[in-house]
Amino acid sequence: MVTRHTTRRQPHLMYIAAVRAIIRISLTVTLTCCSGTMATAADELYRAQAIVTGQGEANRIVGFASCLEDVLIKVSGKVSGAQKLAGDRRLAAYKSNAKGLVRAFSYHDQMSGTPTRDEQGTRDRPYDLTVDFDETKIDNLLKALHIKPWLSHRPVLAVFVEMQQGPKSYMVTADADQAAIQRESLLAAAARRGMTVVLPSAAALAESSINGAEFGTTASSKFGSVAARQGGEVALIGRLVWDDRELGWATQWRMDWQNRTHRWQVRGVTFDEAFRRGIGGAAQILSGNGDPA
């Protein structure tokens, strides 16, 4: 069930269901035999999604605030560093009045088709809240924060990711069943940051003799040639290694851009967060906002 609204001023869910909901509503995903692609229209930059309980105003206001931060990061490409937006205290006042920046919003019932047994079940029902913000108001808000909207061309990212957990190692491709969950998580991360990405097919990697054992040392130019054949403009390379002591993934990312190799890393995180850091870091570099912190 989807309900839609416009305004002038304007219990724990399963992982896969949440990710698929983000992908389904945030943007159109096209998977081909050789790549995973994301097409992001201009108006998608000003759209975000949050999971809320029920359709009451109190939870909706919380959802608006969460979506506002996501949209500001998505439109600017800025996540960390000086004047960062993720968790920025300067946003508190704007978040409390996020309703005034909203152009329209809609709900999708995650349990659509499941009967409601009682009134409490109606209140506790989980919904995807999709929020469209007013473009001019968002741009003006960013300018007030002395941050420029990133409205120029966004290069297509060709993402190459190896995951290693003990003796098990595999790559996230467009077509391998083994990496289906990671693939959906990576695409969701790209949607959240307003980036278009392509993933290599297993055949493309094999043809180019790219394998996990050499992921950390393979020259970026080799990845670049594979990326170009699939429509990618910039290669983003990541390696995730599971750390039993930290109960999380140790992640290294690298990307060549404007005659320089950029590297950043994060430790002890879920692969969802690792992908968000990878895509977000690439967006920050490409938007001219400096290296990821």
mmCIF file with all atom_site columns, N, CA and C in Angstrom, residues 153-190:
data_model
loop_
_atom_site.group_PDB
_atom_site.id
_atom_site.type_symbol
_atom_site.label_atom_id
_atom_site.label_alt_id
_atom_site.label_comp_id
_atom_site.label_asym_id
_atom_site.label_entity_id
_atom_site.label_seq_id
_atom_site.pdbx_PDB_ins_code
_atom_site.Cartn_x
_atom_site.Cartn_y
_atom_site.Cartn_z
_atom_site.occupancy
_atom_site.B_iso_or_equiv
_atom_site.pdbx_formal_charge
_atom_site.auth_seq_id
_atom_site.auth_comp_id
_atom_site.auth_asym_id
_atom_site.auth_atom_id
_atom_site.pdbx_PDB_model_num
ATOM 1   N N  . HIS A 1 153 ? 28.189 17.124  -13.466 1.00 0.00 ? 153 HIS A N  1
ATOM 2   C CA . HIS A 1 153 ? 28.194 15.700  -13.840 1.00 0.00 ? 153 HIS A CA 1
ATOM 3   C C  . HIS A 1 153 ? 28.825 14.847  -12.751 1.00 0.00 ? 153 HIS A C  1
ATOM 4   N N  . ARG A 1 154 ? 28.181 13.739  -12.430 1.00 0.00 ? 154 ARG A N  1
ATOM 5   C CA . ARG A 1 154 ? 28.719 12.790  -11.463 1.00 0.00 ? 154 ARG A CA 1
ATOM 6   C C  . ARG A 1 154 ? 29.255 11.569  -12.220 1.00 0.00 ? 154 ARG A C  1
ATOM 7   N N  . PRO A 1 155 ? 30.557 11.354  -12.169 1.00 0.00 ? 155 PRO A N  1
ATOM 8   C CA . PRO A 1 155 ? 31.132 10.222  -12.908 1.00 0.00 ? 155 PRO A CA 1
ATOM 9   C C  . PRO A 1 155 ? 30.535 8.891   -12.450 1.00 0.00 ? 155 PRO A C  1
ATOM 10  N N  . VAL A 1 156 ? 30.390 7.979   -13.406 1.00 0.00 ? 156 VAL A N  1
ATOM 11  C CA . VAL A 1 156 ? 29.897 6.640   -13.093 1.00 0.00 ? 156 VAL A CA 1
ATOM 12  C C  . VAL A 1 156 ? 31.014 5.854   -12.417 1.00 0.00 ? 156 VAL A C  1
ATOM 13  N N  . LEU A 1 157 ? 30.724 5.305   -11.248 1.00 0.00 ? 157 LEU A N  1
ATOM 14  C CA . LEU A 1 157 ? 31.716 4.526   -10.510 1.00 0.00 ? 157 LEU A CA 1
ATOM 15  C C  . LEU A 1 157 ? 31.655 3.055   -10.918 1.00 0.00 ? 157 LEU A C  1
ATOM 16  N N  . ALA A 1 158 ? 32.773 2.499   -11.306 1.00 0.00 ? 158 ALA A N  1
ATOM 17  C CA . ALA A 1 158 ? 32.887 1.051   -11.484 1.00 0.00 ? 158 ALA A CA 1
ATOM 18  C C  . ALA A 1 158 ? 33.491 0.522   -10.196 1.00 0.00 ? 158 ALA A C  1
ATOM 19  N N  . VAL A 1 159 ? 32.720 -0.259  -9.442  1.00 0.00 ? 159 VAL A N  1
ATOM 20  C CA . VAL A 1 159 ? 33.139 -0.671  -8.107  1.00 0.00 ? 159 VAL A CA 1
ATOM 21  C C  . VAL A 1 159 ? 33.631 -2.116  -8.125  1.00 0.00 ? 159 VAL A C  1
ATOM 22  N N  . PHE A 1 160 ? 34.844 -2.312  -7.637  1.00 0.00 ? 160 PHE A N  1
ATOM 23  C CA . PHE A 1 160 ? 35.466 -3.631  -7.534  1.00 0.00 ? 160 PHE A CA 1
ATOM 24  C C  . PHE A 1 160 ? 35.720 -3.915  -6.055  1.00 0.00 ? 160 PHE A C  1
ATOM 25  N N  . VAL A 1 161 ? 35.069 -4.918  -5.513  1.00 0.00 ? 161 VAL A N  1
ATOM 26  C CA . VAL A 1 161 ? 35.190 -5.216  -4.090  1.00 0.00 ? 161 VAL A CA 1
ATOM 27  C C  . VAL A 1 161 ? 35.528 -6.682  -3.875  1.00 0.00 ? 161 VAL A C  1
ATOM 28  N N  . GLU A 1 162 ? 36.566 -6.934  -3.074  1.00 0.00 ? 162 GLU A N  1
ATOM 29  C CA . GLU A 1 162 ? 36.897 -8.286  -2.642  1.00 0.00 ? 162 GLU A CA 1
ATOM 30  C C  . GLU A 1 162 ? 36.553 -8.408  -1.163  1.00 0.00 ? 162 GLU A C  1
ATOM 31  N N  . MET A 1 163 ? 35.983 -9.552  -0.784  1.00 0.00 ? 163 MET A N  1
ATOM 32  C CA . MET A 1 163 ? 35.667 -9.813  0.612   1.00 0.00 ? 163 MET A CA 1
ATOM 33  C C  . MET A 1 163 ? 36.376 -11.090 1.047   1.00 0.00 ? 163 MET A C  1
ATOM 34  N N  . GLN A 1 164 ? 37.053 -11.011 2.190   1.00 0.00 ? 164 GLN A N  1
ATOM 35  C CA . GLN A 1 164 ? 37.787 -12.174 2.691   1.00 0.00 ? 164 GLN A CA 1
ATOM 36  C C  . GLN A 1 164 ? 37.404 -12.432 4.138   1.00 0.00 ? 164 GLN A C  1
ATOM 37  N N  . GLN A 1 165 ? 36.942 -13.640 4.410   1.00 0.00 ? 165 GLN A N  1
ATOM 38  C CA . GLN A 1 165 ? 36.596 -14.051 5.761   1.00 0.00 ? 165 GLN A CA 1
ATOM 39  C C  . GLN A 1 165 ? 37.236 -15.406 6.020   1.00 0.00 ? 165 GLN A C  1
ATOM 40  N N  . GLY A 1 166 ? 38.353 -15.402 6.761   1.00 0.00 ? 166 GLY A N  1
ATOM 41  C CA . GLY A 1 166 ? 39.110 -16.623 6.956   1.00 0.00 ? 166 GLY A CA 1
ATOM 42  C C  . GLY A 1 166 ? 39.643 -17.114 5.617   1.00 0.00 ? 166 GLY A C  1
ATOM 43  N N  . PRO A 1 167 ? 39.501 -18.396 5.329   1.00 0.00 ? 167 PRO A N  1
ATOM 44  C CA . PRO A 1 167 ? 39.983 -18.938 4.059   1.00 0.00 ? 167 PRO A CA 1
ATOM 45  C C  . PRO A 1 167 ? 39.062 -18.620 2.882   1.00 0.00 ? 167 PRO A C  1
ATOM 46  N N  . LYS A 1 168 ? 37.888 -18.109 3.176   1.00 0.00 ? 168 LYS A N  1
ATOM 47  C CA . LYS A 1 168 ? 36.898 -17.823 2.136   1.00 0.00 ? 168 LYS A CA 1
ATOM 48  C C  . LYS A 1 168 ? 37.106 -16.435 1.558   1.00 0.00 ? 168 LYS A C  1
ATOM 49  N N  . SER A 1 169 ? 37.189 -16.365 0.251   1.00 0.00 ? 169 SER A N  1
ATOM 50  C CA . SER A 1 169 ? 37.387 -15.086 -0.419  1.00 0.00 ? 169 SER A CA 1
ATOM 51  C C  . SER A 1 169 ? 36.560 -15.046 -1.707  1.00 0.00 ? 169 SER A C  1
ATOM 52  N N  . TYR A 1 170 ? 35.912 -13.925 -1.954  1.00 0.00 ? 170 TYR A N  1
ATOM 53  C CA . TYR A 1 170 ? 35.115 -13.786 -3.171  1.00 0.00 ? 170 TYR A CA 1
ATOM 54  C C  . TYR A 1 170 ? 34.969 -12.306 -3.515  1.00 0.00 ? 170 TYR A C  1
ATOM 55  N N  . MET A 1 171 ? 34.534 -12.058 -4.743  1.00 0.00 ? 171 MET A N  1
ATOM 56  C CA . MET A 1 171 ? 34.352 -10.694 -5.201  1.00 0.00 ? 171 MET A CA 1
ATOM 57  C C  . MET A 1 171 ? 32.879 -10.392 -5.411  1.00 0.00 ? 171 MET A C  1
ATOM 58  N N  . VAL A 1 172 ? 32.509 -9.145  -5.171  1.00 0.00 ? 172 VAL A N  1
ATOM 59  C CA . VAL A 1 172 ? 31.129 -8.711  -5.358  1.00 0.00 ? 172 VAL A CA 1
ATOM 60  C C  . VAL A 1 172 ? 30.941 -8.381  -6.842  1.00 0.00 ? 172 VAL A C  1
ATOM 61  N N  . THR A 1 173 ? 30.150 -9.189  -7.511  1.00 0.00 ? 173 THR A N  1
ATOM 62  C CA . THR A 1 173 ? 29.926 -8.998  -8.941  1.00 0.00 ? 173 THR A CA 1
ATOM 63  C C  . THR A 1 173 ? 28.449 -8.748  -9.216  1.00 0.00 ? 173 THR A C  1
ATOM 64  N N  . ALA A 1 174 ? 28.156 -8.475  -10.486 1.00 0.00 ? 174 ALA A N  1
ATOM 65  C CA . ALA A 1 174 ? 26.776 -8.193  -10.883 1.00 0.00 ? 174 ALA A CA 1
ATOM 66  C C  . ALA A 1 174 ? 25.923 -9.433  -10.966 1.00 0.00 ? 174 ALA A C  1
ATOM 67  N N  . ASP A 1 175 ? 26.567 -10.623 -11.017 1.00 0.00 ? 175 ASP A N  1
ATOM 68  C CA . ASP A 1 175 ? 25.775 -11.806 -11.336 1.00 0.00 ? 175 ASP A CA 1
ATOM 69  C C  . ASP A 1 175 ? 26.011 -13.013 -10.439 1.00 0.00 ? 175 ASP A C  1
ATOM 70  N N  . ALA A 1 176 ? 26.972 -12.979 -9.520  1.00 0.00 ? 176 ALA A N  1
ATOM 71  C CA . ALA A 1 176 ? 27.263 -14.145 -8.686  1.00 0.00 ? 176 ALA A CA 1
ATOM 72  C C  . ALA A 1 176 ? 26.276 -14.231 -7.520  1.00 0.00 ? 176 ALA A C  1
ATOM 73  N N  . ASP A 1 177 ? 25.657 -15.399 -7.348  1.00 0.00 ? 177 ASP A N  1
ATOM 74  C CA . ASP A 1 177 ? 24.714 -15.596 -6.251  1.00 0.00 ? 177 ASP A CA 1
ATOM 75  C C  . ASP A 1 177 ? 25.392 -15.460 -4.897  1.00 0.00 ? 177 ASP A C  1
ATOM 76  N N  . GLN A 1 178 ? 26.644 -15.828 -4.823  1.00 0.00 ? 178 GLN A N  1
ATOM 77  C CA . GLN A 1 178 ? 27.386 -15.815 -3.558  1.00 0.00 ? 178 GLN A CA 1
ATOM 78  C C  . GLN A 1 178 ? 27.409 -14.426 -2.926  1.00 0.00 ? 178 GLN A C  1
ATOM 79  N N  . ALA A 1 179 ? 27.401 -13.392 -3.765  1.00 0.00 ? 179 ALA A N  1
ATOM 80  C CA . ALA A 1 179 ? 27.535 -12.024 -3.265  1.00 0.00 ? 179 ALA A CA 1
ATOM 81  C C  . ALA A 1 179 ? 26.228 -11.241 -3.386  1.00 0.00 ? 179 ALA A C  1
ATOM 82  N N  . ALA A 1 180 ? 25.096 -11.933 -3.444  1.00 0.00 ? 180 ALA A N  1
ATOM 83  C CA . ALA A 1 180 ? 23.814 -11.258 -3.667  1.00 0.00 ? 180 ALA A CA 1
ATOM 84  C C  . ALA A 1 180 ? 23.500 -10.232 -2.586  1.00 0.00 ? 180 ALA A C  1
ATOM 85  N N  . ILE A 1 181 ? 23.686 -10.606 -1.312  1.00 0.00 ? 181 ILE A N  1
ATOM 86  C CA . ILE A 1 181 ? 23.373 -9.684  -0.220  1.00 0.00 ? 181 ILE A CA 1
ATOM 87  C C  . ILE A 1 181 ? 24.312 -8.483  -0.245  1.00 0.00 ? 181 ILE A C  1
ATOM 88  N N  . GLN A 1 182 ? 25.603 -8.738  -0.438  1.00 0.00 ? 182 GLN A N  1
ATOM 89  C CA . GLN A 1 182 ? 26.569 -7.634  -0.490  1.00 0.00 ? 182 GLN A CA 1
ATOM 90  C C  . GLN A 1 182 ? 26.297 -6.729  -1.695  1.00 0.00 ? 182 GLN A C  1
ATOM 91  N N  . ARG A 1 183 ? 25.895 -7.330  -2.804  1.00 0.00 ? 183 ARG A N  1
ATOM 92  C CA . ARG A 1 183 ? 25.586 -6.532  -3.997  1.00 0.00 ? 183 ARG A CA 1
ATOM 93  C C  . ARG A 1 183 ? 24.438 -5.565  -3.708  1.00 0.00 ? 183 ARG A C  1
ATOM 94  N N  . GLU A 1 184 ? 23.384 -6.064  -3.084  1.00 0.00 ? 184 GLU A N  1
ATOM 95  C CA . GLU A 1 184 ? 22.241 -5.208  -2.777  1.00 0.00 ? 184 GLU A CA 1
ATOM 96  C C  . GLU A 1 184 ? 22.629 -4.111  -1.780  1.00 0.00 ? 184 GLU A C  1
ATOM 97  N N  . SER A 1 185 ? 23.469 -4.456  -0.821  1.00 0.00 ? 185 SER A N  1
ATOM 98  C CA . SER A 1 185 ? 23.919 -3.468  0.148   1.00 0.00 ? 185 SER A CA 1
ATOM 99  C C  . SER A 1 185 ? 24.751 -2.378  -0.522  1.00 0.00 ? 185 SER A C  1
ATOM 100 N N  . LEU A 1 186 ? 25.609 -2.763  -1.440  1.00 0.00 ? 186 LEU A N  1
ATOM 101 C CA . LEU A 1 186 ? 26.451 -1.796  -2.137  1.00 0.00 ? 186 LEU A CA 1
ATOM 102 C C  . LEU A 1 186 ? 25.608 -0.868  -3.001  1.00 0.00 ? 186 LEU A C  1
ATOM 103 N N  . LEU A 1 187 ? 24.626 -1.432  -3.687  1.00 0.00 ? 187 LEU A N  1
ATOM 104 C CA . LEU A 1 187 ? 23.750 -0.614  -4.516  1.00 0.00 ? 187 LEU A CA 1
ATOM 105 C C  . LEU A 1 187 ? 22.925 0.342   -3.664  1.00 0.00 ? 187 LEU A C  1
ATOM 106 N N  . ALA A 1 188 ? 22.508 -0.104  -2.480  1.00 0.00 ? 188 ALA A N  1
ATOM 107 C CA . ALA A 1 188 ? 21.766 0.765   -1.574  1.00 0.00 ? 188 ALA A CA 1
ATOM 108 C C  . ALA A 1 188 ? 22.646 1.921   -1.106  1.00 0.00 ? 188 ALA A C  1
ATOM 109 N N  . ALA A 1 189 ? 23.925 1.643   -0.845  1.00 0.00 ? 189 ALA A N  1
ATOM 110 C CA . ALA A 1 189 ? 24.859 2.693   -0.438  1.00 0.00 ? 189 ALA A CA 1
ATOM 111 C C  . ALA A 1 189 ? 25.013 3.729   -1.547  1.00 0.00 ? 189 ALA A C  1
ATOM 112 N N  . ALA A 1 190 ? 25.066 3.265   -2.784  1.00 0.00 ? 190 ALA A N  1
ATOM 113 C CA . ALA A 1 190 ? 25.182 4.188   -3.912  1.00 0.00 ? 190 ALA A CA 1
ATOM 114 C C  . ALA A 1 190 ? 23.932 5.045   -4.034  1.00 0.00 ? 190 ALA A C  1
#
